[in-house]
Coordinates of C-alpha atoms in Angstrom, one line a residue:
X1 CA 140.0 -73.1 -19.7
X2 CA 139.5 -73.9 -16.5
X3 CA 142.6 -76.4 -14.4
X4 CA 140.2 -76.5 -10.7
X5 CA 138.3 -79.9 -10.4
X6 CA 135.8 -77.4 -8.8
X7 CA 132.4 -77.5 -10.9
X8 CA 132.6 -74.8 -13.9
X9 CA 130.6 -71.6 -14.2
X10 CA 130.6 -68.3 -15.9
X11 CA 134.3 -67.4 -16.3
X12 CA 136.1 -64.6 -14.4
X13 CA 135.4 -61.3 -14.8
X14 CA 137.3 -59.9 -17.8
X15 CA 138.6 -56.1 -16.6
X16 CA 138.7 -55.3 -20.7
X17 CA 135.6 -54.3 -22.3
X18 CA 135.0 -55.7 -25.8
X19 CA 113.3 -68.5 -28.5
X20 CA 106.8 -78.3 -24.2
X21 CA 103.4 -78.3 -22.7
X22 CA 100.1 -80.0 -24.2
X23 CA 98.5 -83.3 -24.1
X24 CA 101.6 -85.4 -24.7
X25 CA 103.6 -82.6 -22.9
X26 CA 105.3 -81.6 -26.1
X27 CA 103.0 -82.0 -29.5
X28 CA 101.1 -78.4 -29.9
X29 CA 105.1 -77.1 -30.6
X30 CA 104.8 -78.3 -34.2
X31 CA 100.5 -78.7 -34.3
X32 CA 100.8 -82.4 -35.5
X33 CA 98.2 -84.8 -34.3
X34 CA 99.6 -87.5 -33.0
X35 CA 99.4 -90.4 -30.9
X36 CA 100.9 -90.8 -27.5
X37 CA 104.8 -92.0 -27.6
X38 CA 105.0 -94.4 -24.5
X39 CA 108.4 -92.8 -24.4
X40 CA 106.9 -89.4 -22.9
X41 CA 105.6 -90.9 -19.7
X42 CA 109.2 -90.8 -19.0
X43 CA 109.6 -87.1 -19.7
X44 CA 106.6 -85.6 -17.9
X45 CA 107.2 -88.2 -14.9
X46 CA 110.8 -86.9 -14.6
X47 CA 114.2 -89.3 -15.1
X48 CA 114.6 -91.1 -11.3
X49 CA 118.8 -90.0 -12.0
X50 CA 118.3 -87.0 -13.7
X51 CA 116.4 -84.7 -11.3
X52 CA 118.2 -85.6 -8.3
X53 CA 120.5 -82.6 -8.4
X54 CA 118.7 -80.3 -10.6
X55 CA 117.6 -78.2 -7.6
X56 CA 115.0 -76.0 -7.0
X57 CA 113.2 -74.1 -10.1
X58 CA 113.9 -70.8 -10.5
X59 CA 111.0 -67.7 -11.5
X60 CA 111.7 -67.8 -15.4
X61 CA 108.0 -67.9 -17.1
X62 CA 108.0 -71.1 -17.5
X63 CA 104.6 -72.7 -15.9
X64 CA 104.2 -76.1 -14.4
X65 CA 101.0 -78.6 -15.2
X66 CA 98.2 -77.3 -13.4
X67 CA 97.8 -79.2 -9.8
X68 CA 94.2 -79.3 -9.8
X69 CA 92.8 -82.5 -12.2
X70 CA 90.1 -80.5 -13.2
X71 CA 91.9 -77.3 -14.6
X72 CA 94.6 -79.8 -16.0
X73 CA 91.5 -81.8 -17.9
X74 CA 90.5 -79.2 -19.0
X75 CA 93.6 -77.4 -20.3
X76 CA 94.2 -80.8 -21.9
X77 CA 91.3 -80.5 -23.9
X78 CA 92.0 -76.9 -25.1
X79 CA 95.3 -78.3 -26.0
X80 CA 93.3 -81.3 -28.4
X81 CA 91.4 -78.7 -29.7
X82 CA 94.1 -76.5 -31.1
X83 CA 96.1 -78.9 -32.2
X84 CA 93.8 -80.7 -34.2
X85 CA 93.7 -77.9 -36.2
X86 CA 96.3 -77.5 -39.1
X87 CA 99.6 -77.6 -38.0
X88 CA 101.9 -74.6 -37.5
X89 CA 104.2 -75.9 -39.6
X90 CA 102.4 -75.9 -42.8
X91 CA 101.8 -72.1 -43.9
X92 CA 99.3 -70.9 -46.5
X93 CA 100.0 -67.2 -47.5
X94 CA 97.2 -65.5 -47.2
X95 CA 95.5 -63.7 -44.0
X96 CA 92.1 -64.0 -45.0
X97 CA 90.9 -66.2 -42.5
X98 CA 92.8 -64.2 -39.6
X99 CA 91.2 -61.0 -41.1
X100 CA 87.9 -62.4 -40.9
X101 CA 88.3 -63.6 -37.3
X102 CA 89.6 -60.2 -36.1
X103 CA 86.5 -58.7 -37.9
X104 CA 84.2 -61.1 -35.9
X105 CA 86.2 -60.4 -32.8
X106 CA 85.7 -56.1 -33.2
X107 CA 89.6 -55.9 -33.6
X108 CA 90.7 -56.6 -30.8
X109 CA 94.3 -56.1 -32.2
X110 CA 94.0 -52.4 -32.7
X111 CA 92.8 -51.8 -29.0
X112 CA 96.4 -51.2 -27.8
X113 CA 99.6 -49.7 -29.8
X114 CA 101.9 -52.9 -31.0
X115 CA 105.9 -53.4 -31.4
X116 CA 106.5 -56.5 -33.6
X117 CA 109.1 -58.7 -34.0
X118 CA 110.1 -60.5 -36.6
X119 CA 113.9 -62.0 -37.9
X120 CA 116.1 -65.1 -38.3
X121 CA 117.6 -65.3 -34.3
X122 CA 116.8 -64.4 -31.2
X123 CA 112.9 -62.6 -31.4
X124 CA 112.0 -64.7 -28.5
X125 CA 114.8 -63.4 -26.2
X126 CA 114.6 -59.8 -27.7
X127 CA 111.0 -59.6 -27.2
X128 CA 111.2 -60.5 -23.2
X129 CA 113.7 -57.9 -23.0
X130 CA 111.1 -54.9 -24.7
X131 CA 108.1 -56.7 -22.4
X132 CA 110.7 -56.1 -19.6
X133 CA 111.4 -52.6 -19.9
X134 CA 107.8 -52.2 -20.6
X135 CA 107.0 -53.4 -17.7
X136 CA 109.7 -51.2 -15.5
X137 CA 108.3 -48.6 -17.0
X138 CA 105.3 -49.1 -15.3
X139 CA 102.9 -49.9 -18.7
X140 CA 100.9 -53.2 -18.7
X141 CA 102.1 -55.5 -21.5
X142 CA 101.0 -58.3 -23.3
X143 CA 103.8 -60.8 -24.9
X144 CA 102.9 -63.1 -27.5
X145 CA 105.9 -65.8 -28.8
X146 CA 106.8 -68.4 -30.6
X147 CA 107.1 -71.7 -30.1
X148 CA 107.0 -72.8 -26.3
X149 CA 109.2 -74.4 -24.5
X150 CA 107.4 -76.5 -22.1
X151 CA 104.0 -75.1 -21.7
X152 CA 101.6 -73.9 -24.2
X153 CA 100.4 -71.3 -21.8
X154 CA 104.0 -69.6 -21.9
X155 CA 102.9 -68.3 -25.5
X156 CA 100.7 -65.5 -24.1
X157 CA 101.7 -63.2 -21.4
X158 CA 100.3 -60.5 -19.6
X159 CA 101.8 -58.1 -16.7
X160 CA 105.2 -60.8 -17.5
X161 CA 103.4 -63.2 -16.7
X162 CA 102.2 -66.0 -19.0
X163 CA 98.4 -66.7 -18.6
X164 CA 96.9 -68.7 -15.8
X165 CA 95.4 -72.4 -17.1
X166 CA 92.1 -70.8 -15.8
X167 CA 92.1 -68.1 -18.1
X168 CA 94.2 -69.6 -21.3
X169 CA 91.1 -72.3 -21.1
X170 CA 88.7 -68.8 -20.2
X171 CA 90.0 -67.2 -23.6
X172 CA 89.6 -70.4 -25.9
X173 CA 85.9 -71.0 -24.6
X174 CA 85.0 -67.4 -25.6
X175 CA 86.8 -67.4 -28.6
X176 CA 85.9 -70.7 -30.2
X177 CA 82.4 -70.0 -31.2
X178 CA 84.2 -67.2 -33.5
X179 CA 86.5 -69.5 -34.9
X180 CA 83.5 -72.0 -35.1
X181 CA 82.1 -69.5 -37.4
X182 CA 85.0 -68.1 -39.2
X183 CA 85.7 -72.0 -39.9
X184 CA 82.7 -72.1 -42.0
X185 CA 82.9 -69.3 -44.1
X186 CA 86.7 -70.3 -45.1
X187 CA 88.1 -72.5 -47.4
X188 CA 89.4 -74.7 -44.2
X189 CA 89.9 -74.3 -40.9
X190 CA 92.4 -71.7 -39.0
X191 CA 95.4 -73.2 -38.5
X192 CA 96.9 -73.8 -34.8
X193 CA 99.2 -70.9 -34.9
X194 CA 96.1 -68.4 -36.4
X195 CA 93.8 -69.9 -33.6
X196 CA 96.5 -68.8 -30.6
X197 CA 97.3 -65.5 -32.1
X198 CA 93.9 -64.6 -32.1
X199 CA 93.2 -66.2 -28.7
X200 CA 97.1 -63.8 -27.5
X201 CA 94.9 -60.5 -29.5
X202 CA 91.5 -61.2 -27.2
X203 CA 93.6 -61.7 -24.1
X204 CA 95.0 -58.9 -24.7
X205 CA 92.5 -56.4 -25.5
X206 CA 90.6 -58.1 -22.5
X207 CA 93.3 -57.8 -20.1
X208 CA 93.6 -54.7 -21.1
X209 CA 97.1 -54.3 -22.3
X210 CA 99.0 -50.8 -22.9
X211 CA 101.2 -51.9 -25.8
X212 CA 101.5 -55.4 -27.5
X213 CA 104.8 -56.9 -28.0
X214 CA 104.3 -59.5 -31.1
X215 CA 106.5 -62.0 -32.3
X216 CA 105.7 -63.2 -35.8
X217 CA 105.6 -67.0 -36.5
X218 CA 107.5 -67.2 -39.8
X219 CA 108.5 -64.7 -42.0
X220 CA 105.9 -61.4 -41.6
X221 CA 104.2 -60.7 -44.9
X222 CA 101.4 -63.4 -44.5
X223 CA 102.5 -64.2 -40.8
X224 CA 99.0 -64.7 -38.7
X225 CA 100.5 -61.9 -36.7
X226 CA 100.8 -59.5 -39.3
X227 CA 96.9 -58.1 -39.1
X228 CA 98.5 -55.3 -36.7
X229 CA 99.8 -51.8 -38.0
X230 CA 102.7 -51.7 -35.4
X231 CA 103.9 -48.7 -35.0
X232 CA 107.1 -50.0 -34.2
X233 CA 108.7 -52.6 -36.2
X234 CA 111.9 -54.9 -35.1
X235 CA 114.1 -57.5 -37.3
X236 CA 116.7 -59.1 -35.2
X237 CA 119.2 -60.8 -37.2
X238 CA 118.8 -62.3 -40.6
X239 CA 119.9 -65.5 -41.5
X240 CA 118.8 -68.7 -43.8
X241 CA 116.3 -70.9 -42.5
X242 CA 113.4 -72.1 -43.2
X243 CA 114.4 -71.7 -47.0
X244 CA 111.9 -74.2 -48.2
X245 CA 109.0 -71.5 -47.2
X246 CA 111.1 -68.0 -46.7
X247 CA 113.6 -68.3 -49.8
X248 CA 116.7 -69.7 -50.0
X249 CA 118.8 -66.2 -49.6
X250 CA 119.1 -63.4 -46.9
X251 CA 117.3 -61.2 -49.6
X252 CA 114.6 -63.2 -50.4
X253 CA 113.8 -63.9 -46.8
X254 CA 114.5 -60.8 -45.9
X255 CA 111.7 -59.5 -48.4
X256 CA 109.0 -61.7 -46.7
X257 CA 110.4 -60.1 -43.5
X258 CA 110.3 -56.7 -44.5
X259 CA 105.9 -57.0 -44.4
X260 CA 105.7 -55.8 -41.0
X261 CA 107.4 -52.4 -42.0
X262 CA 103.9 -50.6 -42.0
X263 CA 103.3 -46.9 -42.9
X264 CA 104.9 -43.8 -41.1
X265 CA 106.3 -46.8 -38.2
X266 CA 109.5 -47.2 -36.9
X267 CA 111.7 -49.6 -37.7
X268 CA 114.4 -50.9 -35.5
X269 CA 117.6 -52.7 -37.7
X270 CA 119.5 -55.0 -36.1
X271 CA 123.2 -55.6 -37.8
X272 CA 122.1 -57.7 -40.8
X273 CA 124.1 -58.9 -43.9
X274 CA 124.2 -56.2 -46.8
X275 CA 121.7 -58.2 -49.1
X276 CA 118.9 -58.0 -46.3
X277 CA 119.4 -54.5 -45.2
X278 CA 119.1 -53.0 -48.9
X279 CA 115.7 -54.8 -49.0
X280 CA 114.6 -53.9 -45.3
X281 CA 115.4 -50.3 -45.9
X282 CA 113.8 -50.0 -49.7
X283 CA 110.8 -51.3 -48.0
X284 CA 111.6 -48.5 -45.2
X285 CA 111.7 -45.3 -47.8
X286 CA 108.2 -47.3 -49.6
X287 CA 106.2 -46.7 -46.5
X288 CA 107.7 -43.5 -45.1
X289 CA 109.4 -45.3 -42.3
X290 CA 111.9 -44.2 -39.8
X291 CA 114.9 -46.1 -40.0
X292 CA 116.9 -46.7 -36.6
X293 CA 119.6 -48.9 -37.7
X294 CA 122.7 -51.3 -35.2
X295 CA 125.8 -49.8 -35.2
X296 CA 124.3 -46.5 -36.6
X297 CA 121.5 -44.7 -34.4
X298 CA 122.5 -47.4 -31.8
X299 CA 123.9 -50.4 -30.4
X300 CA 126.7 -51.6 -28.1
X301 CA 129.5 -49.5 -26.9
X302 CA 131.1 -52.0 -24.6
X303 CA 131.1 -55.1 -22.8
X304 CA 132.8 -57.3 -20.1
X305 CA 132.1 -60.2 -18.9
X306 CA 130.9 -60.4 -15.6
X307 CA 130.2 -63.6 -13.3
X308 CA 126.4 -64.6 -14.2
X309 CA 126.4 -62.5 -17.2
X310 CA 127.8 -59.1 -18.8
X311 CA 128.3 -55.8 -18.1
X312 CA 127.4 -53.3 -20.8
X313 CA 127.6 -49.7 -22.3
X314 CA 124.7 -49.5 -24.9
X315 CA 124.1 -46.1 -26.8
X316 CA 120.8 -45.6 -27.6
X317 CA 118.5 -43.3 -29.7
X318 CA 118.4 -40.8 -27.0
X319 CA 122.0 -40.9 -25.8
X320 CA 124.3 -43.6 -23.6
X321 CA 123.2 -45.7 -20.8
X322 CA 126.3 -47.0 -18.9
X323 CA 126.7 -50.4 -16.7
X324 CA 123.4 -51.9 -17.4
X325 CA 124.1 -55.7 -16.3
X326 CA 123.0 -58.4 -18.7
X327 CA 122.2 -62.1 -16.5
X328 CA 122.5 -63.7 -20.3
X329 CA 125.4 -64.8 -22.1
X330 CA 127.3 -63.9 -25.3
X331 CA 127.9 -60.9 -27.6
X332 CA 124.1 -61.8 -29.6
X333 CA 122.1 -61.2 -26.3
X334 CA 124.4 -58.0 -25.9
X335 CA 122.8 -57.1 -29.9
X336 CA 119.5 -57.9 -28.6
X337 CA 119.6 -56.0 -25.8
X338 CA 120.9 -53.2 -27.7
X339 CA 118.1 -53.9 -30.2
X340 CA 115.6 -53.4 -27.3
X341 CA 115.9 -50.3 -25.8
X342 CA 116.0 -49.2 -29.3
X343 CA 112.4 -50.2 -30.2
X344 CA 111.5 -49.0 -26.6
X345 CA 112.7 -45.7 -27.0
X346 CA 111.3 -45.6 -30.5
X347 CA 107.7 -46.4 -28.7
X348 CA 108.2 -43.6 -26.5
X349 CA 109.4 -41.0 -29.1
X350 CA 112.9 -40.7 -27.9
X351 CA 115.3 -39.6 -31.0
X352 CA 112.5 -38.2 -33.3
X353 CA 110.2 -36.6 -30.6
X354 CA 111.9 -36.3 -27.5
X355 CA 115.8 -35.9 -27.1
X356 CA 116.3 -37.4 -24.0
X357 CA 117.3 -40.8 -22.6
X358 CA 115.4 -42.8 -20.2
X359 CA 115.6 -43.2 -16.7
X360 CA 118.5 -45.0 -16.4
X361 CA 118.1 -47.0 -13.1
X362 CA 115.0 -47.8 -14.7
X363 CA 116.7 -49.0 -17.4
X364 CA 119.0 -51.1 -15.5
X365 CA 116.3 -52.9 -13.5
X366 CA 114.9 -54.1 -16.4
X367 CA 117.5 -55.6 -17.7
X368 CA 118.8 -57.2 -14.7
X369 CA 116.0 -58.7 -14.0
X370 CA 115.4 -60.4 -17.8
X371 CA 115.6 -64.0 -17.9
X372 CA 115.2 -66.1 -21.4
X373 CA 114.5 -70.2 -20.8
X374 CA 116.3 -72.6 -22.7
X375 CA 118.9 -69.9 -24.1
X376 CA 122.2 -70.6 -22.2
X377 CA 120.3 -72.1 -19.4
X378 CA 122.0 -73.7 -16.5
X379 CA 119.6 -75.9 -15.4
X380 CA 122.1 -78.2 -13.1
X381 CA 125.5 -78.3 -11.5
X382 CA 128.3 -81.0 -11.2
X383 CA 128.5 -81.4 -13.9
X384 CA 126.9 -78.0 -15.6
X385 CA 124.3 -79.1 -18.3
X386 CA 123.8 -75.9 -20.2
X387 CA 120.1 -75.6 -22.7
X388 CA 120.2 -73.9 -25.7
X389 CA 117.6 -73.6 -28.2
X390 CA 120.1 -73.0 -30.8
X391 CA 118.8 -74.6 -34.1
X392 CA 120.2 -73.3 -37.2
X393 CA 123.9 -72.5 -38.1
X394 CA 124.1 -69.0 -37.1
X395 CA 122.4 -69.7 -33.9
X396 CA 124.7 -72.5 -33.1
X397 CA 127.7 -70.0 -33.8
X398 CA 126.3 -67.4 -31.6
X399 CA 126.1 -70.2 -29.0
X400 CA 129.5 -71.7 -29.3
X401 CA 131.4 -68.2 -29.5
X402 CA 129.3 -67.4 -26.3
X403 CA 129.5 -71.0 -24.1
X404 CA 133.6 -70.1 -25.3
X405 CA 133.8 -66.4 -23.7
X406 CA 131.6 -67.1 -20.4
X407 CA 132.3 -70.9 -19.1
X408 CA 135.3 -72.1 -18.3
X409 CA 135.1 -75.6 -19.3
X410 CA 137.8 -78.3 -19.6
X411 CA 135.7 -80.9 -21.5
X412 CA 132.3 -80.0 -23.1
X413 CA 129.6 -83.2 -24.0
X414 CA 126.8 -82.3 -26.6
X415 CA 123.4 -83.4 -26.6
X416 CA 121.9 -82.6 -29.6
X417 CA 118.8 -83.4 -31.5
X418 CA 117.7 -81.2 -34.4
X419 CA 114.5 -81.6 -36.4
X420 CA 114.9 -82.8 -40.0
X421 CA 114.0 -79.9 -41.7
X422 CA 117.0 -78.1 -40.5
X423 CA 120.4 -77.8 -41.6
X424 CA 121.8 -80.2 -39.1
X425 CA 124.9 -80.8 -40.9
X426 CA 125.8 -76.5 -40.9
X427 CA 124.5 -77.1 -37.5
X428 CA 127.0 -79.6 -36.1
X429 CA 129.8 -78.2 -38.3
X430 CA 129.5 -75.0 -36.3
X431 CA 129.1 -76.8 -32.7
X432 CA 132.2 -79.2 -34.0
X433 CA 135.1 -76.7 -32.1
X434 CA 133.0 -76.9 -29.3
X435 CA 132.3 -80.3 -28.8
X436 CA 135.2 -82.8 -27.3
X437 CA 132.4 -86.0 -27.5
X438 CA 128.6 -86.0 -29.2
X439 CA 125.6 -87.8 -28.1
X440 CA 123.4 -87.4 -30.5
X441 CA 119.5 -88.4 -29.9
X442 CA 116.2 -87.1 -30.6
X443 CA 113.0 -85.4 -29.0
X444 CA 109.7 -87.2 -29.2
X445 CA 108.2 -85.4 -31.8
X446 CA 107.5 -86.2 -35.5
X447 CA 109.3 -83.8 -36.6
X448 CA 112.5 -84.9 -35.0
X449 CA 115.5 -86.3 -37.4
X450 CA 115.9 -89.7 -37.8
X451 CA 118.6 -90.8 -35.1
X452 CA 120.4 -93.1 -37.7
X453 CA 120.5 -90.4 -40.5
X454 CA 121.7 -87.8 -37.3
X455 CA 124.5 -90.6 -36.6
X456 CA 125.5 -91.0 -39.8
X457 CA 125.8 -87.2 -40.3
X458 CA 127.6 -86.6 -36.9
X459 CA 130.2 -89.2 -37.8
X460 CA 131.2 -87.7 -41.2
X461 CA 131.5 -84.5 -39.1
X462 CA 132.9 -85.7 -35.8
X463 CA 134.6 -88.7 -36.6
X464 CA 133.1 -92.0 -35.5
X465 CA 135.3 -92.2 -32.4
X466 CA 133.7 -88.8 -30.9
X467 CA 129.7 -90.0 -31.5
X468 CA 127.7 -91.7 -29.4
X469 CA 124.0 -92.7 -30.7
X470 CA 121.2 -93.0 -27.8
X471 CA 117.7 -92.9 -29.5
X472 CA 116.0 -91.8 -26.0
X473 CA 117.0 -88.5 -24.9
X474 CA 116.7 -89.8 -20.9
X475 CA 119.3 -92.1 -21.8
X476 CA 121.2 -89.3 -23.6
X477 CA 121.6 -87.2 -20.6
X478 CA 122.7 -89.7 -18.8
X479 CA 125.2 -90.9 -21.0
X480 CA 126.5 -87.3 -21.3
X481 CA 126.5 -86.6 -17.5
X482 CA 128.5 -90.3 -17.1
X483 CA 131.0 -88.6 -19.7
X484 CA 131.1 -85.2 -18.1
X485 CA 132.1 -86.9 -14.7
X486 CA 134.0 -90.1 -15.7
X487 CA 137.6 -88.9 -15.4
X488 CA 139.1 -86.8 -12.8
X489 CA 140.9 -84.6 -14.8
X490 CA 137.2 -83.7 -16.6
X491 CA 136.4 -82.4 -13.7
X492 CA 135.9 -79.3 -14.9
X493 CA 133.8 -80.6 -18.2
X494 CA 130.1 -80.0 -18.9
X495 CA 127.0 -80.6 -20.8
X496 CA 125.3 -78.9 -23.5
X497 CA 122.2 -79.4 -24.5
X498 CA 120.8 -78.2 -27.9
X499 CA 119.6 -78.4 -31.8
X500 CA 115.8 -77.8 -31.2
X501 CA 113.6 -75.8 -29.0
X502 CA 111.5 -79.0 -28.8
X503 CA 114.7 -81.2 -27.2
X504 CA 115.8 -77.8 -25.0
X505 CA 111.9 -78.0 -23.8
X506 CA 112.0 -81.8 -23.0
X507 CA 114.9 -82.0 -21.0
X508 CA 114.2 -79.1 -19.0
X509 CA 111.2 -81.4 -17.5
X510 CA 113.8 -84.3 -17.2
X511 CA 116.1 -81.9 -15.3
X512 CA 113.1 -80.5 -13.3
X513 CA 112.6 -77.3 -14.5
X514 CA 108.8 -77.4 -14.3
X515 CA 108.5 -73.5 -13.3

């Protein structure tokens, strides 16, 4: 804990070792039609307060609103277009309309070799950090995740970069005609998500790309994604969410998980719970796959902290690599580093083919250059407002053991608006240590929890003395801020921000973080 009235950051040096753009600026996160909340005018025109000491946007991947009308009509319009298709939240499991569209297309999806990503926590982050060392390594990558924080656009990246306006709206003119036609021959329409992961598949066989690095939407086994025969496969941590669709156990999800694990691949294990591994690694000796497990054939030797991040020791497939410097925070982007130069090394050949490492000042590059938006983002000083994305109960311990180790904060405010489908209440049980006061709010989606209901949960968790309801997330931030800064010996206190990539995504824009 931190005593200096000074504003908090990352903590001292330790010397031990030890994953929302679109017409309404928000809507294609979820695919719902829906009409336009008067609220949002506030978002995407910026709080007057809040903004005022954000400062400058930094290069993270996250694009602005295009500045030319025209492009941004027009992007608006691709936008209406996909999301008046079904939403991404409903799934039907089956992959006969994406195989038909990537039939019409000439599969487009087997023009480049594939790593993909699928898991409970942190695929987004993990799959920036493979596109990363991709990309120091000199091959030309194409990223495709799930969902966005701002802008729809950040969904599909090429070179590290997410598409231009010019070309997303380029790629959805040339493919809709396909869809147009694979629309008619199905049972109904492709879905949002199907549309974009076809539209990430022709961008990137257009680009062209050297290797694809997929994220799956939900689950794997009838994920849109899952028409690729990656030759590496990844699963980041397991954990229970989205029980409703996945299965209401780490085995049963992880069985849905385990339909990425194609024939004679690689697959890349994060540290899982016992249940999931058994199934992950049946599946494994099914299809003749080679099995490169955390803690095993790799992971993380040591860390320290370090000011603006970590300092770590990962052993790899190949061997060690020493002082590779992390800019992210907490022991699960350590894992997920670890998890990364796993699968890369397992795309090169290293520990079956070749036994060697790679170039370590490559390798350190990378890294230090990663950044992941809206995951332990500090988006503003005095006070600190931290994002994080954070949206399930293992995410939000990850989070608090991590906001714990690295800041040094007297007094910490949350901000949190989950969506109702969620486990809100293991949710703010596991941000509860954290937490000295609660605002709790919502985003202006559909999908966002009712703010009563949220209240009335918080209090049973909190205590009613420690909530504070504000239905507007504006006026949330600035209660929280007014709470950070109120008493001089808070001095040191900050804000978190959390409970749904959608909230994480909206006040970024109130804070100013347009890219």
């Amino acid at each position: 804990m931190s005593d200096s009235p000074s504003t908090p950051g990352p903590a001292d040096p330790d010397p031990e070792p030890e994953d929302f753009g679109g017409l309404d600026g928000f809507e294609e996160i979820v695919g719902e039609e829906t009409s336009r909340d008067p609220d949002l005018a506030v978002i995407e025109a910026g709080s007057r307060t809040l903004r005022t000491q954000a400062g400058p946007p930094r290069g993270d991947g996250v694009p602005s609103r295009p500045t030319d009308p025209e492009v941004d009509r027009a992007l608006r319009e691709v936008e209406a277009d996909l999301i008046g298709r079904w939403p991404e939240t409903r799934i039907d499991p089956s992959l006969d309309r994406m195989t038909a569209l990537m039939d019409v297309l000439g599969e487009p999806q087997r023009a480049y070799p594939t790593v993909h990503i699928t898991g409970t926590n942190g695929k987004t982050t993990t799959a920036r950090m493979i596109e990363a060392l991709f990309g120091a390594f000199e091959l030309r990558a194409g990223r495709y995740s799930s969902p966005h924080v701002q802008s729809i656009t950040e969904r599909i990246s090429v070179d590290g970069e997410p598409l231009s306006a010019e070309k997303f709206i380029e790629t959805w003119q040339d493919l809709k005609p396909f869809v147009d036609l694979v629309d008619q021959q199905q049972g109904h329409r492709l879905s949002f998500f199907e549309a974009m992961t076809g539209m990430a598949y022709a961008a990137f066989a257009d680009a062209p790309v050297e290797v694809g690095v997929v994220e799956v939407g939900m689950g794997g086994t009838w994920d849109a994604t899952n028409v690729v025969d990656a030759q590496v496969a990844v699963v980041t941590p397991i954990s229970l969410d989205h029980t409703d669709r996945l299965g209401d156990t780490a085995e049963k999800i992880a069985v849905e998980k385990a339909g990425i694990i194609k024939q004679g691949a690689t697959v890349v294990l994060s540290q899982q719970p016992v249940e999931a591994a058994s199934v992950l690694l049946k599946k494994a000796v099914e299809v003749d796959a080679t099995v490169a497990r955390e803690g095993m054939e790799f992971g993380v030797v040591s860390r320290e902290i370090a000011v603006g991040g970590q300092l770590l020791t990962l052993r790899g497939l190949g061997g060690e690599y020493p002082d590779v410097f992390l800019p992210l925070h907490g022991a699960h982007m350590a894992h997920n580093a670890a998890v990364a130069l796993a699968a890369v090394e397992a795309f090169f050949g290293i520990g079956s083919v070749h036994d060697r490492t790679l170039d370590l000042e490559v390798v350190r590059g990378a890294f230090a250059a990663v950044t992941s938006p809206g995951r332990l983002e500090l988006v503003r000083a005095s006070p600190s407002v931290l994002l994080d994305a954070a949206h399930n109960p293992a995410g939000a311990q990850a989070t608090a053991a991590a906001v714990t180790e690295a800041f040094g904060f007297s007094r910490l405010i949350g901000v949190v608006g989950p969506s109702g489908n969620k486990d809100v209440r293991g949710l703010l049980e596991a941000l509860e240590p954290l937490f000295a006061e609660i605002v709790v709010t919502r985003n202006t989606t559909p999908r966002a929890m009712d703010v009563d209901e949220l209240a009335a949960l918080a209090v049973e968790v909190y205590g009613e003395e420690r909530v504070r309801v504000e239905p507007r997330l504006d006026d949330a931030l600035e209660a929280a801020i007014t709470l950070a800064e109120e008493e001089d010996e808070y001095a040191g206190a900050g804000v978190l921000v959390t409970g749904s990539v959608i909230t994480v995504g909206e006040a970024r824009m109130l804070l100013g973080r347009e890219g």
